[in-house]
Coordinates of C-alpha atoms and ligand atoms in Angstrom, one line a residue:
M1 CA 0.0 0.0 0.0
C2 CA 1.2 3.6 0.2
G3 CA 4.8 4.0 1.1
I4 CA 6.6 7.0 2.6
V5 CA 10.2 8.0 2.5
G6 CA 12.0 11.1 3.8
F7 CA 15.6 12.1 3.8
T8 CA 17.7 15.1 5.1
S9 CA 21.5 15.6 5.0
D10 CA 24.0 17.7 3.1
E11 CA 23.9 15.6 -0.1
P12 CA 21.2 15.5 -2.8
A13 CA 18.0 14.0 -1.5
A14 CA 16.4 12.9 -4.8
P15 CA 18.6 9.8 -5.5
V16 CA 18.1 8.5 -1.9
L17 CA 14.4 9.1 -2.0
L18 CA 14.0 7.3 -5.3
R19 CA 16.1 4.3 -4.2
G20 CA 13.9 4.2 -1.1
L21 CA 10.7 4.3 -3.1
K22 CA 12.1 1.5 -5.3
C23 CA 12.4 -0.6 -2.2
L24 CA 8.8 0.0 -1.4
E25 CA 7.5 -0.7 -4.9
Y26 CA 6.7 -4.3 -4.0
R27 CA 4.0 -3.1 -1.6
G28 CA 1.8 -2.2 -4.6
Y29 CA 1.0 1.3 -5.8
D30 CA -0.5 3.3 -8.7
S31 CA 1.4 6.6 -8.7
A32 CA 4.6 8.1 -7.3
G33 CA 6.2 11.4 -6.5
I34 CA 8.8 13.3 -4.6
A35 CA 9.3 16.8 -3.3
T36 CA 12.6 18.6 -2.3
I37 CA 13.6 21.9 -0.9
C38 CA 16.3 24.1 -2.4
N39 CA 17.0 27.9 -2.1
G40 CA 13.6 28.7 -0.6
Q41 CA 11.8 26.8 -3.3
L42 CA 9.7 23.6 -3.2
N43 CA 10.4 21.3 -6.2
C44 CA 7.7 18.6 -6.7
G45 CA 7.2 15.9 -9.4
K46 CA 4.5 13.3 -9.3
D47 CA 2.3 11.3 -11.6
V48 CA 0.4 8.1 -12.2
G49 CA 2.4 5.0 -13.3
K50 CA 5.5 3.0 -12.4
L51 CA 8.2 4.8 -10.5
D52 CA 10.7 4.5 -13.4
E53 CA 8.2 6.1 -15.8
V54 CA 7.3 8.9 -13.4
C55 CA 11.0 9.5 -12.7
T56 CA 11.8 9.7 -16.4
N57 CA 8.8 11.8 -17.5
H58 CA 9.2 14.3 -14.7
N59 CA 13.0 14.2 -14.3
L60 CA 12.6 13.4 -10.6
I61 CA 16.3 12.7 -10.2
G62 CA 16.9 16.3 -11.2
L63 CA 14.9 17.8 -8.4
V64 CA 17.6 19.6 -6.4
G65 CA 17.7 19.9 -2.6
N66 CA 19.2 18.1 0.3
T67 CA 15.9 17.5 2.1
G68 CA 12.9 15.8 0.7
I69 CA 10.0 13.4 0.9
G70 CA 8.7 10.7 -1.4
H71 CA 5.6 8.6 -1.8
V72 CA 4.2 5.7 -3.7
R73 CA 0.4 5.8 -3.6
W74 CA -2.3 3.1 -3.5
A75 CA -5.5 5.0 -4.2
T76 CA -8.2 5.1 -1.4
H77 CA -9.8 8.6 -1.6
G78 CA -9.9 9.9 -5.1
G79 CA -9.1 8.2 -8.4
V80 CA -5.7 7.3 -9.9
T81 CA -4.8 10.7 -11.3
M82 CA -1.7 13.0 -11.3
E83 CA -3.5 15.5 -9.0
N84 CA -4.2 12.8 -6.4
A85 CA -0.6 11.5 -6.4
H86 CA 1.5 12.6 -3.4
P87 CA 3.2 14.9 -2.3
H88 CA 0.4 17.4 -1.8
C89 CA 1.2 21.0 -1.3
D90 CA -0.4 24.1 0.3
C91 CA -1.7 27.0 -1.7
K92 CA 1.6 28.9 -1.6
Q93 CA 3.7 25.8 -2.7
E94 CA 5.7 26.2 0.5
I95 CA 4.7 23.0 2.3
A96 CA 4.7 19.4 1.0
V97 CA 3.1 16.4 2.7
V98 CA 3.0 12.7 2.1
H99 CA 0.6 10.4 4.0
N100 CA -0.2 6.8 4.4
G101 CA -3.6 5.8 5.8
I102 CA -7.0 7.4 5.9
I103 CA -8.2 10.6 7.5
D104 CA -11.8 9.9 8.5
N105 CA -13.0 13.4 9.0
Y106 CA -11.4 14.9 5.9
E107 CA -14.8 16.0 4.3
E108 CA -15.7 18.1 7.3
L109 CA -12.2 19.7 7.4
R110 CA -12.3 20.3 3.7
A111 CA -15.6 22.0 4.0
E112 CA -14.1 24.2 6.7
L113 CA -11.0 25.1 4.7
R114 CA -12.6 25.4 1.2
S115 CA -13.4 29.1 1.2
E116 CA -9.8 30.1 2.0
H117 CA -7.8 27.4 0.3
C118 CA -7.5 26.1 -3.2
F119 CA -7.8 22.3 -3.3
K120 CA -6.3 20.5 -6.3
S121 CA -7.0 16.9 -5.5
Q122 CA -9.8 14.7 -4.2
T123 CA -7.6 13.1 -1.5
D124 CA -8.0 13.2 2.2
T125 CA -4.3 14.0 2.5
E126 CA -4.4 17.4 0.9
I127 CA -6.3 18.8 4.0
V128 CA -3.1 18.2 6.0
A129 CA -1.1 20.5 3.7
H130 CA -3.7 23.3 4.0
L131 CA -4.1 22.8 7.8
L132 CA -0.3 23.1 8.2
E133 CA -0.4 26.2 6.0
E134 CA -3.1 27.8 8.3
Y135 CA -1.1 27.1 11.4
V136 CA 2.3 28.2 10.0
E137 CA 0.6 31.4 8.9
E138 CA -0.4 31.9 12.5
G139 CA 3.3 31.9 13.3
L140 CA 3.8 28.3 14.4
S141 CA 6.8 26.2 13.5
L142 CA 6.2 23.2 11.3
E143 CA 6.5 21.0 14.3
A144 CA 4.0 23.0 16.4
A145 CA 1.7 23.2 13.3
M146 CA 1.9 19.4 13.0
R147 CA 1.0 19.0 16.6
K148 CA -2.1 21.1 16.1
V149 CA -3.0 19.2 13.0
V150 CA -2.9 16.0 14.9
R151 CA -5.6 17.4 17.3
R152 CA -7.8 18.1 14.3
I153 CA -7.6 14.9 12.3
R154 CA -9.2 11.5 13.0
G155 CA -8.2 8.2 11.4
T156 CA -5.1 6.2 10.8
Y157 CA -2.0 7.8 9.4
S158 CA 1.7 8.2 9.0
I159 CA 2.5 11.7 7.8
A160 CA 5.8 13.4 6.8
A161 CA 6.1 17.1 5.9
I162 CA 8.7 19.6 4.8
S163 CA 8.5 23.4 4.5
V164 CA 10.6 26.0 2.6
R165 CA 10.5 28.1 5.7
E166 CA 12.5 25.4 7.6
P167 CA 14.9 24.0 5.1
G168 CA 16.9 21.0 6.3
R169 CA 14.0 19.8 8.5
L170 CA 11.5 17.0 8.2
V171 CA 8.5 16.7 10.6
A172 CA 6.5 13.5 10.9
T173 CA 3.9 11.8 13.0
R174 CA 1.8 8.7 13.1
K175 CA -1.3 7.0 14.5
D176 CA -1.8 3.3 13.7
G177 CA 0.4 3.6 10.7
P178 CA 4.0 2.4 10.3
L179 CA 6.8 4.9 10.7
V180 CA 10.5 4.3 11.4
V181 CA 13.4 6.6 11.6
G182 CA 17.0 5.8 10.6
R183 CA 20.3 7.5 11.1
D184 CA 23.8 7.3 9.6
G185 CA 25.9 10.2 10.8
N186 CA 24.4 13.4 9.5
R187 CA 22.1 11.4 7.1
K188 CA 18.6 11.1 8.6
F189 CA 15.9 8.9 7.1
I190 CA 12.2 8.3 7.8
A191 CA 10.0 5.7 6.1
S192 CA 6.9 3.6 6.5
D193 CA 9.1 0.5 6.1
A194 CA 12.7 0.2 7.2
L195 CA 13.5 -1.6 4.0
A196 CA 13.4 1.8 2.3
F197 CA 16.7 2.8 3.9
M198 CA 18.1 -0.6 4.9
E199 CA 21.0 -0.3 2.4
H200 CA 22.2 2.9 4.2
T201 CA 21.7 2.1 7.9
H202 CA 20.4 -0.5 10.3
D203 CA 20.3 2.0 13.2
V204 CA 16.6 2.6 13.7
A205 CA 14.0 4.0 16.1
Y206 CA 10.3 3.4 15.9
V207 CA 7.9 6.3 16.0
E208 CA 5.0 5.6 18.4
D209 CA 1.4 6.7 18.1
G210 CA 1.0 10.4 18.9
D211 CA 4.8 11.2 18.5
I212 CA 5.9 14.2 16.6
V213 CA 9.5 13.5 15.3
V214 CA 11.7 16.2 13.9
L215 CA 14.7 15.3 11.8
D216 CA 17.4 17.9 11.1
E217 CA 20.9 17.9 12.6
D218 CA 19.3 15.8 15.4
I219 CA 16.4 13.5 15.7
V220 CA 14.0 14.6 18.4
F221 CA 10.8 12.9 19.5
T222 CA 8.1 14.7 21.4
N223 CA 4.6 13.7 22.4
E224 CA 1.2 15.4 21.8
D225 CA 1.9 18.0 24.5
G226 CA 5.4 18.8 23.2
A227 CA 7.2 17.0 26.0
A228 CA 10.4 15.1 24.9
V229 CA 10.0 11.4 24.8
D230 CA 12.8 8.8 24.6
R231 CA 12.7 6.5 21.6
A232 CA 15.7 4.2 21.8
F233 CA 17.7 3.5 18.6
K234 CA 18.5 -0.1 18.0
T235 CA 20.3 -2.1 15.3
I236 CA 18.0 -4.3 13.3
D237 CA 19.6 -7.5 12.4
W238 CA 18.3 -7.8 8.9
R239 CA 20.7 -8.6 6.1
W240 CA 19.9 -6.3 3.2
D241 CA 19.7 -8.1 -0.1
E242 CA 19.0 -6.1 -3.2
P243 CA 15.7 -7.6 -4.4
T244 CA 16.6 -9.4 -7.7
K245 CA 14.8 -12.1 -9.6
Q246 CA 18.1 -14.1 -9.9
G247 CA 17.2 -15.3 -13.3
Y248 CA 13.5 -16.1 -12.6
D249 CA 10.9 -14.3 -14.7
Y250 CA 9.0 -13.2 -11.6
Y251 CA 9.7 -12.9 -7.9
M252 CA 6.8 -15.2 -7.2
M253 CA 8.5 -18.2 -8.9
K254 CA 11.8 -17.4 -7.1
E255 CA 10.0 -17.3 -3.8
I256 CA 8.2 -20.6 -4.4
T257 CA 11.5 -22.2 -5.0
E258 CA 12.9 -20.7 -1.9
T259 CA 10.3 -22.5 0.2
P260 CA 12.5 -25.3 1.5
D261 CA 15.0 -22.8 2.8
A262 CA 12.2 -20.7 4.2
I263 CA 10.9 -23.7 6.2
R264 CA 14.4 -24.6 7.5
C265 CA 15.0 -21.0 8.6
A266 CA 11.6 -20.8 10.3
L267 CA 12.5 -23.9 12.4
E268 CA 15.6 -22.1 13.7
Q269 CA 14.0 -20.6 16.8
D270 CA 14.9 -20.0 20.4
K271 CA 13.7 -23.2 22.0
D272 CA 13.0 -21.6 25.3
L273 CA 10.7 -19.0 23.7
I274 CA 8.8 -21.8 21.8
L275 CA 8.5 -23.8 25.0
D276 CA 7.2 -20.8 26.9
M277 CA 4.7 -19.9 24.2
A278 CA 3.5 -23.5 23.9
M279 CA 3.0 -23.7 27.7
N280 CA 1.0 -20.5 27.7
I281 CA -1.2 -21.6 24.8
L282 CA -1.9 -24.9 26.7
R283 CA -2.7 -23.0 29.9
A284 CA -4.9 -20.3 28.3
K285 CA -8.6 -20.5 28.9
Q286 CA -9.3 -19.3 25.4
V287 CA -7.0 -19.1 22.4
V288 CA -7.9 -17.1 19.3
F289 CA -5.9 -16.8 16.1
T290 CA -6.5 -13.6 14.2
A291 CA -5.1 -12.9 10.7
C292 CA -6.1 -12.0 7.1
G293 CA -5.9 -13.7 3.8
T294 CA -3.2 -16.3 3.4
S295 CA -2.1 -15.8 7.0
R296 CA -5.6 -16.7 8.1
Y297 CA -5.4 -19.9 6.2
A298 CA -2.1 -20.7 8.0
A299 CA -4.0 -20.1 11.2
L300 CA -6.7 -22.6 10.1
V301 CA -3.9 -25.2 9.7
G302 CA -2.6 -24.2 13.1
R303 CA -6.1 -24.7 14.7
Y304 CA -6.2 -28.2 13.3
L305 CA -2.6 -29.0 14.4
F306 CA -3.2 -27.7 18.0
S307 CA -6.3 -29.8 18.2
R308 CA -4.9 -33.0 16.6
L309 CA -1.5 -32.9 18.3
A310 CA -2.3 -31.3 21.6
G311 CA -6.0 -31.6 22.1
K312 CA -6.3 -27.8 22.4
F313 CA -9.2 -26.2 20.6
C314 CA -8.8 -22.6 19.3
D315 CA -10.8 -20.3 17.2
V316 CA -9.7 -18.4 14.1
I317 CA -11.3 -15.0 13.5
M318 CA -10.4 -12.9 10.5
G319 CA -8.6 -9.6 11.4
S320 CA -11.3 -7.3 10.1
E321 CA -14.0 -9.0 12.2
F322 CA -12.1 -9.7 15.4
H323 CA -12.8 -6.4 17.2
Y324 CA -16.5 -7.1 16.9
F325 CA -16.0 -10.0 19.2
S326 CA -14.3 -7.9 21.9
D327 CA -17.1 -8.5 24.4
S328 CA -15.8 -12.1 24.7
V329 CA -12.1 -11.1 24.9
D330 CA -10.5 -10.6 28.3
K331 CA -7.5 -11.3 30.4
N332 CA -8.1 -15.0 30.0
T333 CA -7.8 -14.8 26.3
L334 CA -4.5 -15.5 24.4
V335 CA -4.5 -14.0 21.0
I336 CA -2.2 -15.3 18.3
A337 CA -1.8 -12.8 15.5
I338 CA -0.3 -14.1 12.3
S339 CA 1.0 -11.6 9.7
Q340 CA 3.8 -11.6 7.1
S341 CA 4.0 -7.8 7.1
G342 CA 3.1 -7.1 10.7
E343 CA 1.4 -4.0 9.5
T344 CA -2.0 -5.2 8.4
A345 CA -4.4 -2.6 9.7
D346 CA -7.3 -5.0 10.2
V347 CA -5.2 -7.2 12.4
I348 CA -3.7 -4.3 14.3
Q349 CA -7.2 -3.0 15.1
G350 CA -8.3 -6.4 16.6
V351 CA -5.1 -6.8 18.5
K352 CA -5.3 -3.3 19.9
K353 CA -8.8 -3.9 21.2
A354 CA -7.9 -7.3 22.6
R355 CA -4.9 -5.7 24.5
E356 CA -7.2 -3.0 25.9
N357 CA -9.4 -5.8 27.2
G358 CA -6.4 -7.4 29.0
A359 CA -5.7 -10.3 26.5
T360 CA -2.1 -11.6 26.1
I361 CA -0.8 -11.2 22.5
F362 CA 1.5 -13.6 20.7
S363 CA 2.4 -13.0 17.1
M364 CA 4.1 -14.7 14.2
I365 CA 5.6 -12.0 11.9
N366 CA 8.1 -11.7 9.1
M367 CA 8.9 -8.0 9.1
I368 CA 11.3 -7.3 12.0
G369 CA 10.2 -4.4 14.3
S370 CA 6.8 -4.1 12.6
S371 CA 3.8 -2.7 14.5
I372 CA 2.2 -6.0 15.4
A373 CA 5.5 -7.5 16.6
R374 CA 6.0 -4.4 18.8
M375 CA 2.4 -4.7 20.2
S376 CA 2.9 -8.3 21.2
D377 CA 3.9 -9.9 24.5
R378 CA 5.9 -12.5 22.6
S379 CA 6.7 -12.6 18.9
I380 CA 8.3 -15.2 16.7
Y381 CA 9.9 -14.1 13.4
L382 CA 9.4 -16.2 10.3
N383 CA 13.0 -15.5 9.1
C384 CA 12.1 -16.0 5.5
G385 CA 13.6 -12.7 4.3
P386 CA 11.7 -10.1 2.3
E387 CA 8.9 -11.4 0.2
I388 CA 8.4 -9.2 -2.9
G389 CA 5.6 -10.9 -4.8
V390 CA 2.2 -9.6 -3.6
A391 CA 1.0 -13.2 -3.4
A392 CA 2.3 -14.8 -0.2
T393 CA 4.1 -18.1 -0.9
K394 CA 7.2 -18.8 1.1
S395 CA 6.0 -16.8 4.1
F396 CA 2.9 -19.1 4.2
M397 CA 5.2 -22.1 4.4
S398 CA 7.3 -20.4 7.2
Q399 CA 4.1 -19.8 9.1
L400 CA 3.1 -23.4 8.8
A401 CA 6.6 -24.5 9.9
I402 CA 6.2 -22.5 13.1
L403 CA 2.7 -23.8 13.8
Y404 CA 4.1 -27.3 13.5
L405 CA 6.9 -26.4 15.9
L406 CA 4.4 -25.0 18.4
A407 CA 1.9 -27.8 18.1
F408 CA 4.6 -30.5 18.5
T409 CA 6.0 -28.6 21.5
M410 CA 2.6 -28.4 23.1
A411 CA 2.5 -32.2 22.7
N412 CA 5.9 -32.4 24.4
R413 CA 7.5 -33.6 21.1
M414 CA 9.5 -30.6 20.0
D415 CA 12.6 -32.3 18.6
E416 CA 10.5 -35.0 16.8
G417 CA 8.4 -32.2 15.2
I418 CA 11.5 -30.3 14.0
Q419 CA 12.9 -33.5 12.5
K420 CA 9.7 -34.5 10.8
V421 CA 9.1 -31.0 9.3
R422 CA 12.7 -31.1 8.0
D423 CA 12.2 -34.5 6.4
V424 CA 9.0 -33.3 4.6
C425 CA 10.8 -30.2 3.6
D426 CA 13.3 -32.3 1.6
T427 CA 10.5 -33.6 -0.5
I428 CA 9.2 -30.2 -1.5
E429 CA 12.0 -29.5 -3.9
G430 CA 10.8 -32.7 -5.7
V431 CA 7.2 -31.4 -5.7
I432 CA 8.3 -28.3 -7.6
E433 CA 10.4 -30.3 -10.1
T434 CA 7.9 -33.0 -10.7
N435 CA 5.0 -30.7 -11.2
G436 CA 6.4 -27.7 -13.0
L437 CA 5.7 -28.7 -16.6
R438 CA 2.6 -30.7 -15.8
V439 CA 1.0 -27.8 -13.9
E440 CA 1.9 -25.3 -16.6
R441 CA 0.1 -27.5 -19.1
I442 CA -3.0 -27.8 -16.9
A443 CA -3.0 -24.0 -16.5
G444 CA -3.0 -23.7 -20.3
L445 CA -6.1 -26.0 -20.4
T446 CA -8.1 -24.0 -17.7
K447 CA -6.9 -20.4 -18.4
H448 CA -10.2 -19.5 -20.3
N449 CA -12.5 -20.8 -17.6
N450 CA -14.4 -18.2 -15.6
S451 CA -14.5 -20.1 -12.3
C452 CA -12.6 -22.7 -10.5
Y453 CA -13.4 -24.6 -7.3
Y454 CA -11.1 -26.2 -4.8
I455 CA -12.2 -28.9 -2.3
A456 CA -10.6 -30.9 0.4
R457 CA -11.3 -32.2 3.9
G458 CA -9.7 -31.9 7.3
I459 CA -6.4 -30.2 7.5
N460 CA -6.3 -29.6 3.8
F461 CA -9.5 -27.5 3.7
A462 CA -7.3 -24.5 4.5
I463 CA -5.1 -25.4 1.6
A464 CA -8.2 -25.5 -0.8
A465 CA -9.0 -22.0 0.4
E466 CA -5.4 -20.9 0.0
G467 CA -5.2 -22.4 -3.5
A468 CA -8.4 -20.5 -4.5
L469 CA -7.1 -17.3 -3.0
K470 CA -3.9 -17.6 -5.0
L471 CA -5.7 -18.2 -8.2
K472 CA -8.1 -15.3 -8.0
E473 CA -5.5 -12.9 -6.7
I474 CA -3.1 -13.2 -9.6
S475 CA -5.0 -14.8 -12.5
Y476 CA -8.3 -12.9 -11.9
I477 CA -10.3 -16.1 -12.3
H478 CA -13.1 -16.4 -9.9
A479 CA -12.2 -19.2 -7.4
E480 CA -13.6 -20.7 -4.2
G481 CA -12.1 -23.1 -1.8
M482 CA -14.3 -25.1 0.6
P483 CA -14.5 -28.2 2.7
A484 CA -15.5 -31.0 0.2
G485 CA -18.6 -31.9 2.3
E486 CA -19.9 -28.3 2.0
L487 CA -20.1 -28.4 -1.8
K488 CA -23.5 -30.0 -2.0
H489 CA -24.9 -27.3 0.4
G490 CA -25.0 -24.7 -2.4
T491 CA -21.9 -24.4 -4.6
L492 CA -22.7 -27.6 -6.5
A493 CA -25.3 -25.6 -8.3
L494 CA -22.5 -23.7 -10.1
I495 CA -20.8 -26.8 -11.5
E496 CA -21.4 -27.3 -15.2
K497 CA -19.6 -29.0 -18.1
G498 CA -15.9 -28.2 -18.0
T499 CA -15.9 -26.3 -14.7
P500 CA -12.4 -27.0 -13.2
V501 CA -12.6 -28.6 -9.7
V502 CA -9.3 -29.1 -7.9
V503 CA -9.7 -32.0 -5.6
I504 CA -7.0 -32.2 -2.9
C505 CA -7.3 -35.8 -1.8
P506 CA -4.1 -37.3 -0.3
K507 CA -4.4 -41.0 0.7
D508 CA -5.3 -40.3 4.3
Y509 CA -8.5 -41.0 6.1
T510 CA -10.3 -38.3 4.1
F511 CA -9.5 -39.9 0.8
E512 CA -12.7 -41.9 0.1
E513 CA -15.1 -39.2 1.3
T514 CA -13.3 -36.5 -0.7
L515 CA -13.4 -38.6 -3.8
A516 CA -17.1 -39.2 -3.3
N517 CA -17.6 -35.4 -3.4
A518 CA -15.4 -35.2 -6.5
A519 CA -17.7 -37.8 -8.1
E520 CA -20.7 -35.5 -7.4
T521 CA -19.0 -32.7 -9.4
K522 CA -17.8 -35.1 -12.1
A523 CA -21.4 -36.3 -12.6
R524 CA -22.3 -32.7 -13.5
G525 CA -19.5 -32.4 -16.0
A526 CA -16.7 -31.0 -13.9
F527 CA -13.1 -31.1 -15.1
V528 CA -11.5 -32.8 -12.1
I529 CA -7.9 -32.0 -11.3
G530 CA -6.7 -34.4 -8.6
V531 CA -3.9 -33.6 -6.2
S532 CA -2.9 -36.9 -4.7
E533 CA 0.0 -39.3 -4.5
E534 CA -1.9 -41.8 -6.7
N535 CA -3.7 -41.2 -10.0
H536 CA -7.4 -42.2 -10.1
A537 CA -9.9 -42.8 -12.8
M538 CA -11.9 -39.9 -11.5
F539 CA -9.2 -37.4 -12.4
D540 CA -9.1 -35.7 -15.8
E541 CA -5.7 -34.4 -14.7
W542 CA -3.4 -35.6 -11.9
I543 CA -0.9 -33.5 -9.9
E544 CA 1.4 -35.9 -8.1
I545 CA 2.4 -35.2 -4.5
H546 CA 4.7 -37.2 -2.1
A547 CA 3.1 -39.5 0.4
T548 CA 3.5 -38.2 4.0
E549 CA 1.9 -38.4 7.4
E550 CA -1.7 -36.9 7.4
I551 CA -0.8 -33.8 9.3
F552 CA 2.0 -32.8 6.9
Y553 CA 0.0 -32.9 3.7
P554 CA -0.5 -29.1 3.7
L555 CA 3.2 -28.7 3.2
V556 CA 3.2 -30.8 0.0
T557 CA -0.3 -30.0 -1.4
V558 CA 0.0 -26.2 -1.4
V559 CA 3.1 -25.9 -3.6
P560 CA 1.4 -27.3 -6.8
L561 CA -1.5 -25.0 -6.1
Q562 CA 0.8 -22.0 -5.9
L563 CA 2.3 -23.1 -9.2
L564 CA -1.1 -23.5 -10.8
A565 CA -2.0 -19.9 -9.9
Y566 CA 1.4 -18.7 -11.1
Y567 CA 1.1 -20.4 -14.5
S568 CA -2.5 -19.4 -14.9
A569 CA -1.6 -15.8 -14.3
V570 CA 1.3 -16.0 -16.8
A571 CA -0.8 -17.8 -19.4
R572 CA -3.4 -15.0 -19.1
G573 CA -0.7 -12.3 -19.6
N574 CA -0.8 -11.0 -16.0
D575 CA 2.1 -10.0 -13.9
P576 CA 1.9 -12.4 -10.9
D577 CA 4.1 -10.2 -8.8
R578 CA 1.9 -7.1 -9.0
P579 CA -1.7 -8.1 -9.3
R580 CA -4.1 -5.3 -10.1
N581 CA -5.8 -3.4 -7.2
L582 CA -3.8 -5.3 -4.6
A583 CA -1.0 -4.3 -2.2
K584 CA 1.5 -6.4 -0.3
S585 CA 1.1 -4.6 2.9
V586 CA -2.5 -3.6 3.6
T587 CA -2.2 -0.7 6.0
V588 CA -5.7 0.7 5.7
K589 CA -8.9 -0.8 7.0
Ligands
AGP601 C1 -1.8 -13.3 0.1 O1 -1.4 -13.8 -1.1 C2 -2.4 -11.9 0.0 N1 -1.5 -11.0 -0.6 C3 -3.1 -11.4 1.2 O2 -4.2 -12.2 1.4 C4 -2.3 -11.4 2.6 O3 -2.1 -12.7 3.0 C5 -3.1 -10.6 3.6 O4 -3.2 -9.3 3.2 C6 -2.5 -10.6 5.0 O5 -1.2 -10.0 5.0 P1 -0.2 -10.1 6.2 O6 0.2 -11.6 6.3 O7 0.9 -9.2 5.8 O8 -0.9 -9.7 7.4

């Protein structure tokens, strides 16, 4: 979603800002822009399109000045137009603002300011530039003006601003939006994601809700009342790898092939931490997973594992709905939040509410130092490295690995669990190799279908749902995944001649019943794609998987489904890394 970068030093800002925005591109965006200050003048360039195009068409690299801000926008309020791209400026072109999030009361503020100010965009963000202008005109510094703005706006935001009246200074604030500061001598950075400046420094401090941070020769944090607050700098231990496709056509394929390593890295955890978390989960009166999208499907696998291995029942509630259940969340509740980015606004909202009610928060996160990690009582990192493709692949496998680790530890079988997951992991390379060409051919057969259904039972139901999510996300084919037994309660009405139905039916105790459900679709003309270790007369196409223990099938069944989605997207001419309308990090509700 939107990404913010800011930089101040005694060297040109534009190259650093553009490098930073490049690192945030993977989050998904529709327009880009930067603003710099030089000799009492604000230079601003922005437009719709890819960063490289905007950069070339508006000569962004040529914008002079040592202080600046940059932004990649994912439209919420106002269409995808040049006017709506950030930065937004005040009437006098003295102040520039970038914003990530949503200002809920922008209409009311806009109505108030309209008679005195000239609005150029339809965005909620522009009101911040005009409010700052109002307060600076009253004689306030940019910092004091920002403090006053914060009292006027409602919503979720990370905001950074510069003013020609205070060259060499950046002022920023946040509420429920990500914002991190970095320093490297006299070079000061701010961004919505530390990845934006990770190639320059690992020395970071996190901006907390309500903080106003000023970056110039120093970095000073103050609270809403202007009192200084201490935000400790720490070194984040994250190796910076330039995101490259390493010979693959797309990041998504590279990331699928990185799965075995991702699983192995996820298993490298502090055993005491895992033990402590497992004990707390067992002891908790009520355990609730909360997550969105793919991470929620990982939670569904986790729920099954906790029940099957440790006899512990848990609920799974999607992030955007969790806060509606807050009446039932109290100090006896243990919440496990799962999120690759650690910045998903829907999850943050539920977790915040649960914390207020006294719940304990555990989390499983990939992005180090992210908001959810910092809100948690205990957090486990996935350790799978940055995931660039919008479609989650390797991070899902890392989440599963940690859930196996926790479940086996809850059953007092930690070492056995680690060994077993490692063994299954070795077979995953084979799954990718065996199925690549076959799945590509199947994708070619089904690429013109409008709908596709995925069915499975037991632990693999979550994999059916995940397979369907992957397909719709990047191929834009309508897809639904469901428990096989649920099909006849409605969805069967949609099956007609040639409808692809992906049947995940490993040879475990669900095999016969799942196959019976597949037969019901076949009888209505479905094109049945079986995912199993053995071929069957029922299957029109067969995707082979390795035999394993029942509980480990998700690890081997999901990979061919990721490949099916990938090849379907490519066959339809889509970019699987950057699906339309979607963002990697969903920082708005
Ligand atoms: C997965 O392919 C999707 N891009 C999406 O559903 C994602 O899983 C969801 O937005 C949650 O993201 P998170 O794991 O970063 O919280």
